[in-house]
CSV table of C-alpha atoms in Angstrom, one decimal:
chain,number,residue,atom,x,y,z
A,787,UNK,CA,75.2,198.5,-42.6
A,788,UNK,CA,71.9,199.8,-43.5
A,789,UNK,CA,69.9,199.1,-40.1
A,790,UNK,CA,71.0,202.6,-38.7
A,791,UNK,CA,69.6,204.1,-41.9
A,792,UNK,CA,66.4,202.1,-41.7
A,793,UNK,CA,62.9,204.2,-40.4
A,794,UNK,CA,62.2,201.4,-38.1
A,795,UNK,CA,63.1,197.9,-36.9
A,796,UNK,CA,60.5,196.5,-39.0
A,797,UNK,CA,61.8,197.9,-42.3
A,798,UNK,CA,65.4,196.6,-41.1
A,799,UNK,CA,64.0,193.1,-40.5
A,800,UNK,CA,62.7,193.0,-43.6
A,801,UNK,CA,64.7,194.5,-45.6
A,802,UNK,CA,67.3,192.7,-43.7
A,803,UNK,CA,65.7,188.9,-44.1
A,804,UNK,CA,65.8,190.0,-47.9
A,805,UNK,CA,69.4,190.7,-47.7
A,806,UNK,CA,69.8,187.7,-46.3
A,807,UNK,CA,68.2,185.1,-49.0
A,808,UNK,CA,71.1,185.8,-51.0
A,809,UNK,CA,74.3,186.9,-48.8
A,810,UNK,CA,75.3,185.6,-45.4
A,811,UNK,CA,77.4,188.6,-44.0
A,812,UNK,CA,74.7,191.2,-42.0
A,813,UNK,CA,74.9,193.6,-39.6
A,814,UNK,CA,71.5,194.0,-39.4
A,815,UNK,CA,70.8,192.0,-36.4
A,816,UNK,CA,67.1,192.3,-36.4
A,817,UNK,CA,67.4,190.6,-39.7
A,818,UNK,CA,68.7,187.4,-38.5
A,819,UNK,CA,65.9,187.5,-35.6
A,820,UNK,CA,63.5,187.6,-37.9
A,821,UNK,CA,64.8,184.9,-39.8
A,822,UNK,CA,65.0,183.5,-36.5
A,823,UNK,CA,61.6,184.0,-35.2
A,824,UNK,CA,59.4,183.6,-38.6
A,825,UNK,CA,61.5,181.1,-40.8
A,826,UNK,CA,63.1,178.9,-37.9
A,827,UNK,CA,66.5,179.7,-39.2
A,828,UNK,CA,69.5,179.2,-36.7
A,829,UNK,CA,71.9,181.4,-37.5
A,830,UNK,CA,70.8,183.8,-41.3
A,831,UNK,CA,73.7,185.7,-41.2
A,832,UNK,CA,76.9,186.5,-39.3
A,833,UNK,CA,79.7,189.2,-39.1
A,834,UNK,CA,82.9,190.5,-38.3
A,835,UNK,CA,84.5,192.7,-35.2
A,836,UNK,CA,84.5,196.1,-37.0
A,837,UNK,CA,85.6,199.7,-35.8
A,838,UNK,CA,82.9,202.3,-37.0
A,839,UNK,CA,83.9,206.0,-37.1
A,840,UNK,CA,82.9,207.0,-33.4
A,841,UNK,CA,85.7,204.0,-32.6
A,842,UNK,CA,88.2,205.6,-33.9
A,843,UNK,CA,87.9,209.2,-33.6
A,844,UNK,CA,86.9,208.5,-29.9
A,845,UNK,CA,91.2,208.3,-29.8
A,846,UNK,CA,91.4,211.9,-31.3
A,847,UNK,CA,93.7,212.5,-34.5
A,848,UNK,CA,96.8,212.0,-32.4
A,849,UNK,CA,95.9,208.6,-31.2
A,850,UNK,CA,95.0,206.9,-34.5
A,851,UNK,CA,97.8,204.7,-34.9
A,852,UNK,CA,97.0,203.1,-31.5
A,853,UNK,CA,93.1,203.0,-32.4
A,854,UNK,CA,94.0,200.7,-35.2
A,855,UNK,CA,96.6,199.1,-33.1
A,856,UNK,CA,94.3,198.0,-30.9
A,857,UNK,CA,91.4,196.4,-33.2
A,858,UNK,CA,94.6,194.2,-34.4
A,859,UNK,CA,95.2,193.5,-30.4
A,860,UNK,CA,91.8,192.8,-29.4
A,861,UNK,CA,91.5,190.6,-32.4
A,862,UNK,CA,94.0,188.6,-32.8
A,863,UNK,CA,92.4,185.8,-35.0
A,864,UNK,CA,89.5,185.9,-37.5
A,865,UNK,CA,88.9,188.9,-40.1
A,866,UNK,CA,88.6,192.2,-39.0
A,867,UNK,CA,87.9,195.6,-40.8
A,868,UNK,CA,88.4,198.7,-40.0
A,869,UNK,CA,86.8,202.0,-40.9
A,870,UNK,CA,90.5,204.1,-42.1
A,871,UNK,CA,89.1,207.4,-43.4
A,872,UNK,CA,88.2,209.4,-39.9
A,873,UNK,CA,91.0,212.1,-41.1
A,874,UNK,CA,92.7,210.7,-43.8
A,875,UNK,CA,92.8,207.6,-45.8
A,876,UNK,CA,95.7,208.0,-48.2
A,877,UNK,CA,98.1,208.5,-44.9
A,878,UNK,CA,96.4,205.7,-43.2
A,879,UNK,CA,97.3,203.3,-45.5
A,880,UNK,CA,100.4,204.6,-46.8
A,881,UNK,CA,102.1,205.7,-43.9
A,882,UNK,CA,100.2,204.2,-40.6
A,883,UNK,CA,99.0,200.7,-42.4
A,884,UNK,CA,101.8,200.5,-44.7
A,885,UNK,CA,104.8,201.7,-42.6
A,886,UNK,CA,104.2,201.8,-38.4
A,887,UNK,CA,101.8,198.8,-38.2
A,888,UNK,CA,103.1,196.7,-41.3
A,889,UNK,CA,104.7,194.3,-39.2
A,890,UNK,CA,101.5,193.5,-37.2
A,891,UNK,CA,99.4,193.3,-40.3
A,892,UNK,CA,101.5,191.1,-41.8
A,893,UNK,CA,102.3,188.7,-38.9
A,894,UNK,CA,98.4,188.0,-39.5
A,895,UNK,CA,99.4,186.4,-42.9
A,896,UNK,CA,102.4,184.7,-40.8
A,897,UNK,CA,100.2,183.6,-38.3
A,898,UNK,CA,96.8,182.6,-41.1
A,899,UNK,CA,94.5,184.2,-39.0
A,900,UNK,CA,92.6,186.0,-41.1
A,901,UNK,CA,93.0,189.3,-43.3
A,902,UNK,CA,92.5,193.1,-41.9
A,903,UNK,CA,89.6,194.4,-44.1
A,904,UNK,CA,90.5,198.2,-44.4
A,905,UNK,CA,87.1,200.3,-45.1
A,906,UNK,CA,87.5,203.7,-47.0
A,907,UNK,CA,84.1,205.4,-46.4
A,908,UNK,CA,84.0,208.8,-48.0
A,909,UNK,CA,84.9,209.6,-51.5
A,910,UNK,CA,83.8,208.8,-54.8
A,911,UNK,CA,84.0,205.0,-54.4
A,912,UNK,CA,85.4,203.8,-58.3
A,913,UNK,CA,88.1,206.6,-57.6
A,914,UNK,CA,88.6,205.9,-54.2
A,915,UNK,CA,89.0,202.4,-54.1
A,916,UNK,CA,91.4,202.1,-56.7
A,917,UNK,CA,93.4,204.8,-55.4
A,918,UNK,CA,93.5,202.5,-51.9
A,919,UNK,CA,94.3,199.0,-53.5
A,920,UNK,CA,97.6,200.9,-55.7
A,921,UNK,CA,98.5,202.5,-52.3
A,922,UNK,CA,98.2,199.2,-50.0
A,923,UNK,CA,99.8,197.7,-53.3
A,924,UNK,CA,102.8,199.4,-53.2
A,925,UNK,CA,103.1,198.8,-49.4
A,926,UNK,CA,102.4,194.9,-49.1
A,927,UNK,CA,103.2,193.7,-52.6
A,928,UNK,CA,101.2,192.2,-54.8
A,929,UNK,CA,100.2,189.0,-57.0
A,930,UNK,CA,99.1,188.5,-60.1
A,931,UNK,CA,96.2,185.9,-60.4
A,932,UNK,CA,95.7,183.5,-63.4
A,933,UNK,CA,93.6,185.7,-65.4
A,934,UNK,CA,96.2,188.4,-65.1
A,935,UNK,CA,94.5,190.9,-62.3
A,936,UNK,CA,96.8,192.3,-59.2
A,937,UNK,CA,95.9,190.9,-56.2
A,938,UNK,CA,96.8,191.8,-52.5
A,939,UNK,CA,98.4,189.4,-50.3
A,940,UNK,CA,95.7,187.2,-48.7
A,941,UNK,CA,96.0,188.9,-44.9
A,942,UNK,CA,95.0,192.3,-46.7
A,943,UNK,CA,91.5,192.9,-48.2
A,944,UNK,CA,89.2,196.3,-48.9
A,945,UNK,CA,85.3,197.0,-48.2
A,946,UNK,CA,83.4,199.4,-49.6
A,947,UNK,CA,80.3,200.4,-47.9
A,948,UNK,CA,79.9,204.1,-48.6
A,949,UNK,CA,77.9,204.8,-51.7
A,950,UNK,CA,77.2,201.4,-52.8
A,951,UNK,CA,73.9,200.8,-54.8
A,952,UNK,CA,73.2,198.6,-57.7
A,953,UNK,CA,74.4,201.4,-60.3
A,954,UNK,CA,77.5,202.0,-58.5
A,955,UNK,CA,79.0,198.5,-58.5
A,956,UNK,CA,79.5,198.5,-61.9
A,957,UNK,CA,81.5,201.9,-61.8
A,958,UNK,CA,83.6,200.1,-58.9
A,959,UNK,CA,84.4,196.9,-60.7
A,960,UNK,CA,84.9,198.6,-64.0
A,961,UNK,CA,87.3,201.1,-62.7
A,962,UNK,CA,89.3,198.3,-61.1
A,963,UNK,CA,89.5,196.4,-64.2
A,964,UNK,CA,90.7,199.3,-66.3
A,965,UNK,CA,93.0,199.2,-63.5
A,966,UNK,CA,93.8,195.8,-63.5
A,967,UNK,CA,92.6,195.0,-60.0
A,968,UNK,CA,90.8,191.7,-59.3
A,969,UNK,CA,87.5,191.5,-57.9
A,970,UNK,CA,88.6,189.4,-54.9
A,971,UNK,CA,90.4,192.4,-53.3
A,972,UNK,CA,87.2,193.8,-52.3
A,973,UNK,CA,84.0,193.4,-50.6
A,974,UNK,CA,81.0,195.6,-50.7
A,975,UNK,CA,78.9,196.3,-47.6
A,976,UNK,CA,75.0,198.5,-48.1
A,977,UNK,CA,73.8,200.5,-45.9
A,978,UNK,CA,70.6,202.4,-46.2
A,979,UNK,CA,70.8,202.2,-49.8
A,980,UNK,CA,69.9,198.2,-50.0
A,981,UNK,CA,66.9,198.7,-47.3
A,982,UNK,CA,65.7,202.3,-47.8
A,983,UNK,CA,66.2,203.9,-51.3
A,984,UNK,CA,63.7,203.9,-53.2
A,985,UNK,CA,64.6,206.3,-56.7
């Protein structure tokens, strides 16, 4: 996420490229030219359709329900996240997520297509988090893996962009472990952090 947060397309190439020796998911699109262009790479890095918060407020407060409705519509098939904190994330994935569009999110499971990737963005993230994964948990059931942690059904997953830096994954992952939440429930996206912070 960080190539809005970048001072210039330079610095989000580069940072980007970086990024990119290690992870394959980017949003950072001059990254993967310059991977491209200076490294003869084909493809560096790819993504996922993903609302942003312009998306979904564009639909005003009323009209949430049918924003979310209709990332699940207009993709069908393959992973797709959206960004569920514009007004409120504990009724978005309690009542909107969890109760109107259950039946669509879980048809994805039915139909294998890939898991809705539901992004709270605001918050403090080991708090937050947490808070979303018992909320979605009570919602779509859950698992437990073979080490003992709760997992979410496989068409269900969480990302966590907002706030993440170095220091703050380990407040995430602990907090989900004290809660007995498996790592494989989440994914972290960095934005400006990863490619501009520099204390």
């Amino acid at each position: 996420f960080g190539f809005r947060g970048s001072t210039s397309f330079e610095s989000a190439a580069i940072g980007g490229a970086a990024h990119l020796v290690n992870f394959q998911g980017t949003d950072t699109i001059a990254a993967v030219a310059m991977a491209r262009r200076f490294y003869g790479c084909k493809m560096a890095g790819i993504s996922i359709p993903a609302a942003e918060h312009s998306t979904m407020t564009s639909w005003t407060k009323d009209g949430e329900i049918d924003a979310y409705c209709n990332m699940l519509e207009k993709f069908p098939n393959g992973a797709v996240a959206c960004v569920s904190d514009s007004y409120n994330i504990w009724n978005a994935c309690e009542k909107i997520w969890g109760e109107d569009l259950k039946e669509m999110v879980e048809d994805r499971g039915k139909r294998g297509v890939g898991p809705l990737v539901i992004r709270p963005d605001s918050g403090d993230p080991a708090t937050v988090v947490v808070k979303v994964l018992n909320i979605l948990g009570s919602k779509f059931g859950i698992v437990t893996n073979t080490k003992g942690y709760k997992l979410l059904p496989p068409y269900l997953r969480v990302i966590q962009g907002d706030g993440v830096s170095y220091e703050s994954l380990k407040d995430i992952l602990e907090n989900m472990k004290k809660n007995g939440w498996s790592a494989d429930n989440l994914t972290f996206g960095s934005g400006a952090a990863l490619l501009q912070k520099l204390n």
